[in-house]
């Protein structure tokens, strides 16, 4: 068989590309089920291989046949391309290549070189994690240069004297790839994947050029963006039975614009224009692949897209757009959504609606993985599992998260937050029933993990439990914590050491993760490595065990970061169980696949098209001089994928107007569409409002009733008859808090891993001052500071071992102590301390029976004139004078009333002449005295009268305990706000909670 010139074809957008290839091959087979086996078909990816096989099944309606030999160009193997060494004996040896070095091992070997250079030069990354991230960038540089078939020796001449010195330093660093890396590859007996792919493609091209294969060869769907691939396509196009089938060659762009495209890397046809130039074929010589002709609507749509994508140099033609009819926008609509959340919900509705028509298919095409995951989540409300071609990141899969959390927990020495994150993970069971294990974890949390951090490690947890309330439950927890410590001990010892081999850390980590994952009746490995994600994680661990043997020892604290870096980019793809008619495709897959409705989502700048990545190694001129493709080339590839997706029968364009709270910029292609449509007098269909309303209706309740503020009215017998002076201000400003605490008995939990809270550090400081004043009630002696610090050490006790206390609050207490001793010397001239931490009470007659007001005064002094001074120590903020005078902070005035009535133990009744706050912060200044304005007796009388009225009001069964009766005077910190559901009834329109 002979013919003239290369055979190059195209299939227009809108025609099912792979279905058209399959239909033609079957047509040429003439009904012979064995004939297709003679045909060789090259497609861009492995996914396309599977998809083409499915296209043949659809075309034959499942009848038995022998498929053509289908091979991927993007992931080449000898078995795929060497279709018989006997066909080209002179070239059989060319395919005998060293194996490609595994990507993971390559990254770790490069990281070792990076660390070695950094240590030799005194600069560069200071941890193996950073070195690994830098190694990934070096690997990308290797791939780019080898893909373009460049010689790294040319790097030496890239930096003229005019360029900055730091570029010279960069090129010195790149000696890793020019000098060190080839030696490492030779030692490994391997070859870089890109270089190996180039040699395989070159060998196949040479073999076929010398001895054309017996049978048809079809290269379908590739744009020849890889030079070695373009060379092979050139050979295929010239074979006697070879054909190259291009995806979506533009037939509508004028010749002037087409002539500019080889120098316009951002244009969607740039790659195809360069490929045709390389093959030696003009655009008008490219034939249409035998397939049903596109409809008039599809033709007009293609013309519209071509017009919108014309190069900037000829865009003046938009001033007078001619020849576009309404067919250009038939089946095309645009939906602008407020945020990605709404966008995902509307896309899910669009996909779900497609299923209402039997046999109809739909796909979301987007490079935005966050949007893809949101859509998959939205579809789960209909129990639809959707196939996302990009897969799920291993790091976010349950097993990946469990491995990361256990590593972080051990490296953090069982700090509360990492420990609870690991122990509350569904895979954690510790060898017992998972529910029982989680119950123990919650008990441990309540016992010692709430509040300030315990001392490091499981030993610190055991020590904290020793200091907690001693009961049978804590005895059981102590034994359990000891067992957890023994389980973690080998891994913890390595992680705490100054240096350990990565392999040893990995082995200890895996052993610990398996032990922690074990449950009663099921082994840890069975639970941990189950399912597709488990298999992927097990594969990663196996690869790491083999690839990391040459890494230098590393500090154990760096292990979690390194594991994160190595896990990044790994994905899990389901093998089955996904919906047959709904899909999520990446742009590359969408180029060849077909759906009746295509949603192109995330059409904002930065996603469509992606931002060109900054090159960490070379400036733009240096890249050009070296021969690397410009960063904008990726935009052109993305543009081609976008225009291919635009060929579907029905296309919906979506974007979010705000992303992460900031306004977004529409994709440049949307702006081009707007310009062309305006020039042609056309407009896209816009039914955004309908879809937004339908999406909102999914979660809208049947009826919306205003939610009133809670107003509990417990019986008087259940209402508190005894309160401290510190609770009275809360009662006045937020009665619901009193109801929750004293009627329901709900006590707020401390936060996790907290800085020692005001209550706890206040307790330490108050206790130390109480003991000091009991010993030195008058003028302080010469050794007063030493005595006070000694009392402070006793008061803080074991809490000093907690990192937050020992590092932060003890130094502050030392400053407080110095200030206090100096201030006490001045105060001693005014009077003498009668009592510290004195308990007191008075009884108030009320309609519901006696009401007891209690107090514990921090300090009561007897002044020289015989009157009393009441002092309150504040380790936090001091109430403003307006709050005290208004009665909203009545603590000191009520204590004055108790003192005047002789209600404090050991303090005879006397008039109160002074009320003071001593603010003790340990900051600058360490302390401060603030006296209340006004007559203490009058303040006390007013406060007592107000309290009597308050008690009487709440002794009325009809009086409710409302939250925030006066929002302007609400508590700054409200422990019961969530319980009172304040946001449901208090927010106005447009606020949270509306």
PDB file of N, CA, C and O in Angstrom, residues 25-51:
ATOM      1  N   UNK A  25     -12.524   1.720  13.158  1.00  0.00           N
ATOM      2  CA  UNK A  25     -11.738   0.478  13.155  1.00  0.00           C
ATOM      3  C   UNK A  25     -12.657  -0.715  12.900  1.00  0.00           C
ATOM      4  O   UNK A  25     -12.323  -1.628  12.117  1.00  0.00           O
ATOM      5  N   UNK A  26     -13.817  -0.720  13.525  1.00  0.00           N
ATOM      6  CA  UNK A  26     -14.763  -1.827  13.308  1.00  0.00           C
ATOM      7  C   UNK A  26     -15.303  -1.821  11.888  1.00  0.00           C
ATOM      8  O   UNK A  26     -15.521  -2.890  11.286  1.00  0.00           O
ATOM      9  N   UNK A  27     -15.523  -0.626  11.345  1.00  0.00           N
ATOM     10  CA  UNK A  27     -15.996  -0.546   9.953  1.00  0.00           C
ATOM     11  C   UNK A  27     -14.962  -1.135   9.009  1.00  0.00           C
ATOM     12  O   UNK A  27     -15.304  -1.889   8.083  1.00  0.00           O
ATOM     13  N   UNK A  28     -13.694  -0.811   9.245  1.00  0.00           N
ATOM     14  CA  UNK A  28     -12.638  -1.330   8.378  1.00  0.00           C
ATOM     15  C   UNK A  28     -12.454  -2.830   8.566  1.00  0.00           C
ATOM     16  O   UNK A  28     -11.964  -3.521   7.665  1.00  0.00           O
ATOM     17  N   UNK A  29     -12.855  -3.361   9.728  1.00  0.00           N
ATOM     18  CA  UNK A  29     -12.748  -4.803   9.964  1.00  0.00           C
ATOM     19  C   UNK A  29     -13.786  -5.576   9.168  1.00  0.00           C
ATOM     20  O   UNK A  29     -13.652  -6.794   8.989  1.00  0.00           O
ATOM     21  N   UNK A  30     -14.832  -4.900   8.722  1.00  0.00           N
ATOM     22  CA  UNK A  30     -15.836  -5.537   7.876  1.00  0.00           C
ATOM     23  C   UNK A  30     -16.582  -6.673   8.545  1.00  0.00           C
ATOM     24  O   UNK A  30     -16.957  -7.651   7.889  1.00  0.00           O
ATOM     25  N   UNK A  31     -16.776  -6.594   9.857  1.00  0.00           N
ATOM     26  CA  UNK A  31     -17.518  -7.628  10.558  1.00  0.00           C
ATOM     27  C   UNK A  31     -16.681  -8.797  11.013  1.00  0.00           C
ATOM     28  O   UNK A  31     -17.198  -9.713  11.688  1.00  0.00           O
ATOM     29  N   UNK A  32     -15.391  -8.829  10.696  1.00  0.00           N
ATOM     30  CA  UNK A  32     -14.511  -9.912  11.128  1.00  0.00           C
ATOM     31  C   UNK A  32     -14.068  -9.630  12.562  1.00  0.00           C
ATOM     32  O   UNK A  32     -13.348  -8.656  12.812  1.00  0.00           O
ATOM     33  N   UNK A  33     -14.449 -10.441  13.544  1.00  0.00           N
ATOM     34  CA  UNK A  33     -14.096 -10.136  14.935  1.00  0.00           C
ATOM     35  C   UNK A  33     -12.605 -10.250  15.226  1.00  0.00           C
ATOM     36  O   UNK A  33     -12.135  -9.775  16.258  1.00  0.00           O
ATOM     37  N   UNK A  34     -11.854 -10.893  14.325  1.00  0.00           N
ATOM     38  CA  UNK A  34     -10.412 -11.022  14.543  1.00  0.00           C
ATOM     39  C   UNK A  34      -9.613  -9.917  13.866  1.00  0.00           C
ATOM     40  O   UNK A  34      -8.461  -9.668  14.234  1.00  0.00           O
ATOM     41  N   UNK A  35     -10.214  -9.254  12.889  1.00  0.00           N
ATOM     42  CA  UNK A  35      -9.473  -8.263  12.110  1.00  0.00           C
ATOM     43  C   UNK A  35      -8.949  -7.094  12.936  1.00  0.00           C
ATOM     44  O   UNK A  35      -7.830  -6.610  12.682  1.00  0.00           O
ATOM     45  N   UNK A  36      -9.687  -6.559  13.928  1.00  0.00           N
ATOM     46  CA  UNK A  36      -9.144  -5.423  14.690  1.00  0.00           C
ATOM     47  C   UNK A  36      -7.824  -5.729  15.378  1.00  0.00           C
ATOM     48  O   UNK A  36      -7.078  -4.799  15.720  1.00  0.00           O
ATOM     49  N   UNK A  37      -7.498  -6.979  15.600  1.00  0.00           N
ATOM     50  CA  UNK A  37      -6.250  -7.317  16.277  1.00  0.00           C
ATOM     51  C   UNK A  37      -5.031  -6.874  15.486  1.00  0.00           C
ATOM     52  O   UNK A  37      -3.940  -6.730  16.044  1.00  0.00           O
ATOM     53  N   UNK A  38      -5.181  -6.670  14.159  1.00  0.00           N
ATOM     54  CA  UNK A  38      -4.055  -6.209  13.336  1.00  0.00           C
ATOM     55  C   UNK A  38      -3.726  -4.735  13.598  1.00  0.00           C
ATOM     56  O   UNK A  38      -2.648  -4.268  13.252  1.00  0.00           O
ATOM     57  N   UNK A  39      -4.674  -4.010  14.166  1.00  0.00           N
ATOM     58  CA  UNK A  39      -4.520  -2.564  14.321  1.00  0.00           C
ATOM     59  C   UNK A  39      -3.836  -2.233  15.640  1.00  0.00           C
ATOM     60  O   UNK A  39      -4.133  -2.825  16.679  1.00  0.00           O
ATOM     61  N   UNK A  40      -2.917  -1.284  15.561  1.00  0.00           N
ATOM     62  CA  UNK A  40      -2.259  -0.765  16.754  1.00  0.00           C
ATOM     63  C   UNK A  40      -2.764   0.671  16.954  1.00  0.00           C
ATOM     64  O   UNK A  40      -2.741   1.470  16.021  1.00  0.00           O
ATOM     65  N   UNK A  41      -3.176   0.969  18.179  1.00  0.00           N
ATOM     66  CA  UNK A  41      -3.687   2.305  18.469  1.00  0.00           C
ATOM     67  C   UNK A  41      -2.902   2.882  19.642  1.00  0.00           C
ATOM     68  O   UNK A  41      -2.780   2.240  20.696  1.00  0.00           O
ATOM     69  N   UNK A  42      -2.370   4.064  19.439  1.00  0.00           N
ATOM     70  CA  UNK A  42      -1.642   4.778  20.491  1.00  0.00           C
ATOM     71  C   UNK A  42      -2.509   5.924  20.983  1.00  0.00           C
ATOM     72  O   UNK A  42      -2.980   6.748  20.195  1.00  0.00           O
ATOM     73  N   UNK A  43      -2.733   5.984  22.300  1.00  0.00           N
ATOM     74  CA  UNK A  43      -3.530   7.054  22.916  1.00  0.00           C
ATOM     75  C   UNK A  43      -2.692   7.712  24.011  1.00  0.00           C
ATOM     76  O   UNK A  43      -1.685   7.154  24.456  1.00  0.00           O
ATOM     77  N   UNK A  44      -3.091   8.891  24.479  1.00  0.00           N
ATOM     78  CA  UNK A  44      -2.191   9.643  25.371  1.00  0.00           C
ATOM     79  C   UNK A  44      -1.957   9.019  26.741  1.00  0.00           C
ATOM     80  O   UNK A  44      -0.858   9.110  27.268  1.00  0.00           O
ATOM     81  N   UNK A  45      -2.971   8.402  27.367  1.00  0.00           N
ATOM     82  CA  UNK A  45      -2.833   7.972  28.757  1.00  0.00           C
ATOM     83  C   UNK A  45      -3.394   6.567  28.960  1.00  0.00           C
ATOM     84  O   UNK A  45      -4.119   6.037  28.115  1.00  0.00           O
ATOM     85  N   UNK A  46      -3.080   5.991  30.113  1.00  0.00           N
ATOM     86  CA  UNK A  46      -3.633   4.691  30.463  1.00  0.00           C
ATOM     87  C   UNK A  46      -5.150   4.767  30.632  1.00  0.00           C
ATOM     88  O   UNK A  46      -5.865   3.818  30.319  1.00  0.00           O
ATOM     89  N   UNK A  47      -5.634   5.874  31.171  1.00  0.00           N
ATOM     90  CA  UNK A  47      -7.088   6.016  31.305  1.00  0.00           C
ATOM     91  C   UNK A  47      -7.749   6.004  29.932  1.00  0.00           C
ATOM     92  O   UNK A  47      -8.833   5.434  29.749  1.00  0.00           O
ATOM     93  N   UNK A  48      -7.087   6.622  28.940  1.00  0.00           N
ATOM     94  CA  UNK A  48      -7.634   6.613  27.585  1.00  0.00           C
ATOM     95  C   UNK A  48      -7.628   5.200  27.007  1.00  0.00           C
ATOM     96  O   UNK A  48      -8.508   4.841  26.212  1.00  0.00           O
ATOM     97  N   UNK A  49      -6.635   4.378  27.404  1.00  0.00           N
ATOM     98  CA  UNK A  49      -6.617   2.982  26.963  1.00  0.00           C
ATOM     99  C   UNK A  49      -7.879   2.274  27.438  1.00  0.00           C
ATOM    100  O   UNK A  49      -8.567   1.581  26.670  1.00  0.00           O
ATOM    101  N   UNK A  50      -8.190   2.437  28.732  1.00  0.00           N
ATOM    102  CA  UNK A  50      -9.389   1.801  29.272  1.00  0.00           C
ATOM    103  C   UNK A  50     -10.652   2.353  28.610  1.00  0.00           C
ATOM    104  O   UNK A  50     -11.587   1.607  28.296  1.00  0.00           O
ATOM    105  N   UNK A  51     -10.671   3.669  28.410  1.00  0.00           N
ATOM    106  CA  UNK A  51     -11.859   4.287  27.823  1.00  0.00           C
ATOM    107  C   UNK A  51     -12.072   3.840  26.384  1.00  0.00           C
ATOM    108  O   UNK A  51     -13.213   3.650  25.944  1.00  0.00           O
TER     109      UNK A  51
END
